[in-house]
GROMACS .gro file of C-alpha atoms in nm:
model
  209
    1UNK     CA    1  17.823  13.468  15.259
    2UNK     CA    2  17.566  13.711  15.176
    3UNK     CA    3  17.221  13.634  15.069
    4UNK     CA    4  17.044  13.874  14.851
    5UNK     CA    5  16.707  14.000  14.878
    6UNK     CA    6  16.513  13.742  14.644
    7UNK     CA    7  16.662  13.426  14.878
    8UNK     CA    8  16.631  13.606  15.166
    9UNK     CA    9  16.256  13.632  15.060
   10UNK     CA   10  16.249  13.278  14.981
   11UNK     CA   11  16.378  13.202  15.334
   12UNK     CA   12  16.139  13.373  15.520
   13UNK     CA   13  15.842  13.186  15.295
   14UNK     CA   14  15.955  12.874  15.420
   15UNK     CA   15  15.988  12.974  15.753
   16UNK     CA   16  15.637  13.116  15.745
   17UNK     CA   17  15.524  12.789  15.639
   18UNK     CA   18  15.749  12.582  15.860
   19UNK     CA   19  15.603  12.753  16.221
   20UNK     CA   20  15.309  12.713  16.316
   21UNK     CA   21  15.156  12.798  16.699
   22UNK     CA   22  15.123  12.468  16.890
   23UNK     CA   23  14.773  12.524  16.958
   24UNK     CA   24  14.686  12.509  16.576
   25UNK     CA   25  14.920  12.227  16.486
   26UNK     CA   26  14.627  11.959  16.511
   27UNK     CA   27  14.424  12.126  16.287
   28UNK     CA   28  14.721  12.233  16.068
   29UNK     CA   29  14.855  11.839  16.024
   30UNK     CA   30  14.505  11.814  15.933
   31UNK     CA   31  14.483  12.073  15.667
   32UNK     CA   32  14.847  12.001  15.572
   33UNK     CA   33  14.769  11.601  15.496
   34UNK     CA   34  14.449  11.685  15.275
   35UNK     CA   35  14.412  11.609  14.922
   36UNK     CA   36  14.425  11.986  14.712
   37UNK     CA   37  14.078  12.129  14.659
   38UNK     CA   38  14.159  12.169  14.323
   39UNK     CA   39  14.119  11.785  14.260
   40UNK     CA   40  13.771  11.734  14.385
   41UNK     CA   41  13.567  11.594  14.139
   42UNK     CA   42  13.294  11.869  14.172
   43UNK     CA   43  13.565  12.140  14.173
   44UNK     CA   44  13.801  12.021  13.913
   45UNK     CA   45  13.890  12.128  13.548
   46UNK     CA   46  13.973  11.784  13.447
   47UNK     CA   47  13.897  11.610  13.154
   48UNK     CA   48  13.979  11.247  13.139
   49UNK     CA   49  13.919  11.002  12.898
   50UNK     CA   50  14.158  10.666  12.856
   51UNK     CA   51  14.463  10.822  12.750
   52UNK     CA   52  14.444  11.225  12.809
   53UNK     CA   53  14.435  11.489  13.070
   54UNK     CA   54  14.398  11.832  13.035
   55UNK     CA   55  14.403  12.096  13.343
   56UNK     CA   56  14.491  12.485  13.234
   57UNK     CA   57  14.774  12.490  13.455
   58UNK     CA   58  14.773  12.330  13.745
   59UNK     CA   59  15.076  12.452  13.930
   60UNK     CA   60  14.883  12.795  13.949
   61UNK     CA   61  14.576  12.628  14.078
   62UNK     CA   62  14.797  12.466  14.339
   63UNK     CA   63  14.941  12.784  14.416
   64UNK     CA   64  14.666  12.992  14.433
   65UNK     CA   65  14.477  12.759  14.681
   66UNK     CA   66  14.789  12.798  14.911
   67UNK     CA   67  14.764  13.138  14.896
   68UNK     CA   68  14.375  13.120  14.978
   69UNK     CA   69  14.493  12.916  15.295
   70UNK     CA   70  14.781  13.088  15.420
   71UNK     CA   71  14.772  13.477  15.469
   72UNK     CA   72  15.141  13.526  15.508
   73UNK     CA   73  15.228  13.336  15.219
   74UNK     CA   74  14.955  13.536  15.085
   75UNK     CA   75  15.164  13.836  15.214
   76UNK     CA   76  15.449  13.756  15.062
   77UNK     CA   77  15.363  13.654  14.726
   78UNK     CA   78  15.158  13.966  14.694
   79UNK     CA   79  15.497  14.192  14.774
   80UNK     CA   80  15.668  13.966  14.541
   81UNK     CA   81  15.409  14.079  14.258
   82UNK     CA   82  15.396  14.412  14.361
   83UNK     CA   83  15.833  14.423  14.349
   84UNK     CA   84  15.867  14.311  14.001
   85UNK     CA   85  15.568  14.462  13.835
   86UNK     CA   86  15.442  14.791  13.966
   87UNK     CA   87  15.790  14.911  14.190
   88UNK     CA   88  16.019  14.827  13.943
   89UNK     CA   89  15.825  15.041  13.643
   90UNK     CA   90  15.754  15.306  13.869
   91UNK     CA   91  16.099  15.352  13.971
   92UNK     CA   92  16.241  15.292  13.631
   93UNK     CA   93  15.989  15.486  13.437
   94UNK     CA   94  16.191  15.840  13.447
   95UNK     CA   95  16.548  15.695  13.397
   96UNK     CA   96  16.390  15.480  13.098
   97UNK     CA   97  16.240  15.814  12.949
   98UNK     CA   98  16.561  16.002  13.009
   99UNK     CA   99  16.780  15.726  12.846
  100UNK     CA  100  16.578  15.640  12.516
  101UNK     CA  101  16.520  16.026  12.473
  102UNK     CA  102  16.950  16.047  12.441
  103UNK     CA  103  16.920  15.762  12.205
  104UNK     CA  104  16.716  15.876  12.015
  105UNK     CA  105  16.910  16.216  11.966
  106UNK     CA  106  17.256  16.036  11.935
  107UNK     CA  107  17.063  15.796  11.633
  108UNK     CA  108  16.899  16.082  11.447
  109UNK     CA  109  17.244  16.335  11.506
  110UNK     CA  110  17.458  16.017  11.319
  111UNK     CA  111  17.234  16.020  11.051
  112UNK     CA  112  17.288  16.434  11.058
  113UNK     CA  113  17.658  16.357  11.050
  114UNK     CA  114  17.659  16.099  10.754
  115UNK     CA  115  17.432  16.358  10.520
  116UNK     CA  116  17.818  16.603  10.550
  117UNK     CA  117  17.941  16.561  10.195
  118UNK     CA  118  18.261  16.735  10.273
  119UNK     CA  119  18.515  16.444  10.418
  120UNK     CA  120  18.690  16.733  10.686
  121UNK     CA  121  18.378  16.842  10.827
  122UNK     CA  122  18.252  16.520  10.832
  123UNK     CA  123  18.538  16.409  10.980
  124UNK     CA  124  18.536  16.706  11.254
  125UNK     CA  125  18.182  16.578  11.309
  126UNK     CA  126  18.191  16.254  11.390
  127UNK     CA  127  18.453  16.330  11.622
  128UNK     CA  128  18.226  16.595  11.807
  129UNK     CA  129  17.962  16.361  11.835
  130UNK     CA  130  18.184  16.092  11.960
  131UNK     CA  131  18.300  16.316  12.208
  132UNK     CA  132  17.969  16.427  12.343
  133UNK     CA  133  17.871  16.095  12.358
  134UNK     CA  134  18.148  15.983  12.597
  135UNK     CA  135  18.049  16.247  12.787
  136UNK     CA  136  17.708  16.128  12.814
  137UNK     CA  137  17.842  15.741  12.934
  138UNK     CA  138  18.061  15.904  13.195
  139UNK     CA  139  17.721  16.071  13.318
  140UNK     CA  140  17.503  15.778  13.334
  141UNK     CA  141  17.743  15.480  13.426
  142UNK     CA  142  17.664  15.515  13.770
  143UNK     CA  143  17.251  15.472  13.656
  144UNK     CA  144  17.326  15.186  13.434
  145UNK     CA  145  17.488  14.991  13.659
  146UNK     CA  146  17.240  15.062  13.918
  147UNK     CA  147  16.992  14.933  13.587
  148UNK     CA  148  17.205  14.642  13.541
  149UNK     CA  149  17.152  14.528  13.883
  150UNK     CA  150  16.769  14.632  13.885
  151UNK     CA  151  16.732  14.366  13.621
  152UNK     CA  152  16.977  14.114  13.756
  153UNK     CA  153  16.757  14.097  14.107
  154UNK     CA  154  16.448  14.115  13.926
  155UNK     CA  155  16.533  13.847  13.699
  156UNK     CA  156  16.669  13.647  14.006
  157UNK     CA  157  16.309  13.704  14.235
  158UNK     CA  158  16.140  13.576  13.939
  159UNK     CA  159  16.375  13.232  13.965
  160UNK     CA  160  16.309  13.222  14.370
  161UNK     CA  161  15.932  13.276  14.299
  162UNK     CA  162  15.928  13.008  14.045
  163UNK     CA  163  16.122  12.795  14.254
  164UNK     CA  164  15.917  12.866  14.578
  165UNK     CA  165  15.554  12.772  14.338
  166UNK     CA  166  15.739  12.432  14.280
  167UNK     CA  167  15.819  12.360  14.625
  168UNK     CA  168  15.476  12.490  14.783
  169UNK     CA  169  15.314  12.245  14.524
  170UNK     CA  170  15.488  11.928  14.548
  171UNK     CA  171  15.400  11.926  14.871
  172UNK     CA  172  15.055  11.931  14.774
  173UNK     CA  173  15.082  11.667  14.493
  174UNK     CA  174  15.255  11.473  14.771
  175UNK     CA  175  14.949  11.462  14.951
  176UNK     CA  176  14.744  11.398  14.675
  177UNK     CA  177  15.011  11.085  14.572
  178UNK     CA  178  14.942  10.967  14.940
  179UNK     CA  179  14.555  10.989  14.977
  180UNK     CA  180  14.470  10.926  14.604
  181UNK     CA  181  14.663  10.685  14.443
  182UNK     CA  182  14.425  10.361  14.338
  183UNK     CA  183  14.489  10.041  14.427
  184UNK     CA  184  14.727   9.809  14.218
  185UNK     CA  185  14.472   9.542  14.285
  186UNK     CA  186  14.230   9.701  14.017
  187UNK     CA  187  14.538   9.711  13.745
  188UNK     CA  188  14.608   9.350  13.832
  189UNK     CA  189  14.244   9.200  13.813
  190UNK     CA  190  14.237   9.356  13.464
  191UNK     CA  191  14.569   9.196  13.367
  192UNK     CA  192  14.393   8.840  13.486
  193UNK     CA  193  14.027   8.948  13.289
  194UNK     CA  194  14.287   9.016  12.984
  195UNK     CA  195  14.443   8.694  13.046
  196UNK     CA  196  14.186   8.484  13.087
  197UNK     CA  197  13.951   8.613  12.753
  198UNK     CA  198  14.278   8.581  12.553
  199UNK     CA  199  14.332   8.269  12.678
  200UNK     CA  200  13.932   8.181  12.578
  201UNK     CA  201  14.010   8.319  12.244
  202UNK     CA  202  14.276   8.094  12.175
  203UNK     CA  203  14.148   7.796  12.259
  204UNK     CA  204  13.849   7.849  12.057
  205UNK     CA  205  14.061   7.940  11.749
  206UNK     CA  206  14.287   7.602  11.809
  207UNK     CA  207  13.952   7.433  11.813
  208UNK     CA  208  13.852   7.542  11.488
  209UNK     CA  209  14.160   7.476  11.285
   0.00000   0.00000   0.00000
């Protein structure tokens, strides 16, 4: 089966990230296994009270520190950026101005056609301009297919680059899960502090009925 260009992108990401040279992989585990930057306390954009968090968006934080770490991903990422923003209107740009400039003369030349008062000429009109228009289609079929599948792919990298953010992350938040996570023992001596002062606060109610 054929791959196209945005999995074959998302292939090579992970195998960037999957290889490493054995004399780095110490120091790599190492690296891999840390808690995100992003979630130190003198780095982070965190705001916690009891029952709220707020962070800007932290799958892009996530992302971008992977990026910091990792020059290939880096690499790719940036040619991913460069694909579907600058290459794609650069390369589009003249067809774009060549299309909307025969729309526009096809809109304004139907409005010419419905001022005709005279049903035959109007008639003999609309059939001109349908003609030339066909002819225009048969022209340009081959570019708007070609247009077609210039969106298609770019819409498609935009899904692998999504999809590659959320798998780059949750391996970070896995760490984070791993190295962070408090101890249920802290939850459970507040359930027995609960306890006990409701328990306190009952008996002294019974006591005064």
């Amino acid at each position: 089966m054929k791959k196209s260009i945005p999995q074959i992108i998302l292939i090579c990401v992970l195998f960037v990230l999957g290889c490493t040279p054995q004399k780095n992989n110490d120091r790599q585990t190492n690296q891999t296994n840390q808690t995100p930057e992003v979630f130190a306390e003198s780095k982070s954009r965190l705001y916690f009270d009891s029952f709220k968090s707020y962070r800007s968006n932290i799958i892009e934080e996530l992302y971008n520190e992977a990026l910091s770490k990792n020059e290939k991903l880096k690499v790719i990422d940036d040619k991913i950026s460069e694909i579907t923003s600058d290459s794609v209107e650069l390369k589009t740009k003249a067809y774009l101005k060549f299309r909307n400039t025969n729309l526009d003369y096809f809109g304004n030349a139907e409005t010419y056609t419905n001022t005709i008062t005279d049903s035959v000429l109007r008639k003999s009109a609309i059939a001109l301009l349908k003609n030339f228009r066909d002819d225009y289609d048969k022209k340009v079929s081959q570019h708007e297919t070609k247009m077609n599948s210039i969106g298609s792919l770019k819409s498609n990298l935009s899904d692998q680059h999504s999809l590659l953010k959320l798998i780059i992350t949750q391996n970070m938040m896995n760490n984070y899960q791993s190295n962070e996570m408090p101890k249920v023992e802290e939850l459970e001596s507040m359930i027995k502090d609960l306890e006990l002062a409701l328990k306190d606060a009952k008996a002294y109610i019974k006591s005064k009925k």
